[in-house]
Coordinates of C-alpha atoms in Angstrom, one line a residue:
M1 CA 0.0 -0.5 -0.3
M2 CA 1.2 3.6 -1.3
N3 CA 2.0 5.5 2.1
E4 CA 0.1 9.6 1.2
W5 CA 1.8 12.1 3.5
F6 CA 1.0 15.1 4.1
E7 CA 2.9 18.2 6.0
C8 CA 1.1 20.3 8.8
K9 CA 2.4 23.0 10.4
V10 CA 1.7 23.4 14.5
K11 CA 1.2 26.2 15.7
Y12 CA 1.9 28.2 20.0
E13 CA 3.6 29.2 22.0
R14 CA 6.8 27.4 23.1
T15 CA 8.7 28.3 25.9
M16 CA 12.5 28.0 25.3
D17 CA 15.9 27.3 26.7
D18 CA 16.2 30.8 27.4
G19 CA 12.0 31.3 29.4
K20 CA 10.8 32.7 26.9
V21 CA 7.6 32.7 25.3
K22 CA 8.0 31.8 21.3
K23 CA 5.3 31.3 19.1
V24 CA 6.3 29.2 17.0
N25 CA 5.5 27.5 14.0
E26 CA 6.6 23.6 13.7
P27 CA 5.9 21.2 10.6
Y28 CA 5.8 17.3 11.6
L29 CA 5.0 14.8 8.9
V30 CA 1.8 12.4 8.5
D31 CA 0.5 9.0 6.7
A32 CA -3.0 9.9 6.8
L33 CA -6.0 8.8 4.0
S34 CA -7.7 12.4 3.8
F35 CA -6.4 16.3 5.4
T36 CA -8.9 15.7 8.0
E37 CA -7.4 12.5 8.6
A38 CA -3.9 13.8 9.0
E39 CA -5.5 16.4 11.0
E40 CA -6.4 14.8 13.7
R41 CA -3.5 12.7 13.8
I42 CA -1.2 15.5 14.2
I43 CA -3.6 16.8 16.8
E44 CA -3.5 13.0 18.7
E45 CA 0.1 13.1 18.1
R46 CA 1.0 16.6 19.5
K47 CA -0.9 17.1 22.3
H48 CA 1.3 15.3 25.0
Y49 CA 4.1 17.5 24.0
M50 CA 2.6 20.9 24.1
S51 CA 0.6 22.8 27.4
G52 CA -1.9 26.0 26.2
E53 CA -3.5 26.9 23.4
F54 CA -2.6 25.1 20.1
Q55 CA -4.0 25.0 16.0
V56 CA -2.8 23.3 13.6
S57 CA -2.1 26.5 11.0
D58 CA -1.0 24.5 7.7
I59 CA -2.2 20.8 6.1
K60 CA -0.6 20.2 2.8
R61 CA -0.1 16.8 0.4
A62 CA 3.8 15.7 0.6
R63 CA 5.1 13.5 -2.3
Y64 CA 7.7 11.0 -0.8
A65 CA 8.4 7.7 -2.9
E66 CA 9.7 6.7 -0.3
L67 CA 11.1 6.8 3.3
F68 CA 14.6 6.1 5.2
E69 CA 13.9 5.8 8.2
T70 CA 17.4 4.8 11.5
D71 CA 17.5 3.7 15.0
D72 CA 20.6 6.1 15.2
E73 CA 20.1 8.7 17.8
S74 CA 22.3 10.7 16.6
A75 CA 20.1 11.4 12.3
D76 CA 17.7 13.9 13.8
R77 CA 17.6 15.4 11.0
W78 CA 15.4 15.0 7.9
F79 CA 16.5 15.4 4.4
K80 CA 14.6 16.5 0.6
V81 CA 15.9 13.9 -2.0
K82 CA 15.2 14.9 -5.5
L83 CA 16.8 12.0 -7.6
T84 CA 16.3 11.5 -11.2
F85 CA 15.7 7.9 -13.0
I86 CA 17.1 7.2 -16.1
T87 CA 15.4 4.4 -18.5
L88 CA 15.8 3.6 -21.9
D89 CA 13.8 4.1 -24.0
E90 CA 14.0 0.3 -26.2
K91 CA 11.7 1.5 -29.0
T92 CA 13.1 5.0 -30.0
G93 CA 16.8 5.0 -27.7
A94 CA 16.4 8.1 -26.7
E95 CA 16.6 8.2 -22.7
K96 CA 14.2 9.5 -20.5
K97 CA 14.1 11.2 -16.9
T98 CA 11.5 11.2 -14.2
S99 CA 11.9 12.6 -11.1
Q100 CA 11.0 11.5 -7.6
N101 CA 11.4 13.5 -4.0
V102 CA 12.9 11.3 -0.9
L103 CA 13.4 11.9 2.5
V104 CA 15.9 11.2 4.3
Q105 CA 16.5 10.5 8.2
A106 CA 20.2 11.1 8.8
A107 CA 23.0 13.9 11.5
D108 CA 24.7 15.1 7.6
L109 CA 24.2 16.3 4.1
R110 CA 27.0 13.7 4.3
D111 CA 25.0 10.6 5.9
A112 CA 22.6 11.1 4.3
V113 CA 23.2 11.4 0.5
K114 CA 25.2 7.4 2.1
R115 CA 22.8 6.4 4.2
L116 CA 20.1 7.5 0.5
D117 CA 23.1 5.1 -1.4
E118 CA 23.4 2.8 1.7
G119 CA 19.3 2.4 0.9
M120 CA 19.2 2.4 -3.2
K121 CA 21.7 -0.5 -3.7
S122 CA 18.1 -3.7 -3.7
S123 CA 17.4 -0.7 -7.5
M124 CA 18.0 -1.9 -9.9
M125 CA 17.6 1.5 -11.6
D126 CA 20.3 3.3 -12.6
Y127 CA 19.6 7.1 -10.9
V128 CA 21.5 10.4 -9.5
I129 CA 21.2 12.2 -7.5
S130 CA 19.8 16.1 -8.1
S131 CA 19.1 17.8 -4.7
V132 CA 19.7 17.3 -1.1
A133 CA 18.9 19.6 1.7
E134 CA 18.2 19.8 4.9
S135 CA 14.0 20.1 5.6
P136 CA 12.1 21.5 8.3
L137 CA 11.1 18.7 9.5
L138 CA 10.9 17.5 13.0
D139 CA 9.1 14.4 12.3
V140 CA 7.0 12.0 10.3
Y141 CA 3.4 10.5 12.0
H142 CA 3.6 6.9 10.1
Y143 CA -0.1 5.6 10.7
T144 CA -1.0 2.8 12.7
P145 CA -4.5 1.1 13.4
K146 CA -6.5 1.8 16.4
Q147 CA -5.6 -1.4 19.5
D148 CA -9.2 -2.6 20.7
A149 CA -9.4 -2.5 24.2

């Protein structure tokens, strides 16, 4: 089953390390079937980490073909990587390029490329890394079926 990803921004007041209260608008990625479900899930996931009022300020579809995640504690950032796949048209012999975005969890840029290459080892397609950029995403929430009590 293909994941449907939504980028949800949550706006709330956070107490900073210096004790000052600041309004923040933080982006998260949620696996959901619809905008409504994405909003419901991000509220459920984040409400335990916030005191006071908060609101979901924005929800938009995020098109990621794949996520490369790790349990490594040092990999605390997300990198958006644009891959360009090169295929050969059998009839004309011309090269055809198609692009996809993937998300890689890593410690830094070099680590992101290393983890991407490791994850793509099993791919039979030739690819080129067209761009790598650090994403502002703070966390990713996968769909988990509710357990019956």
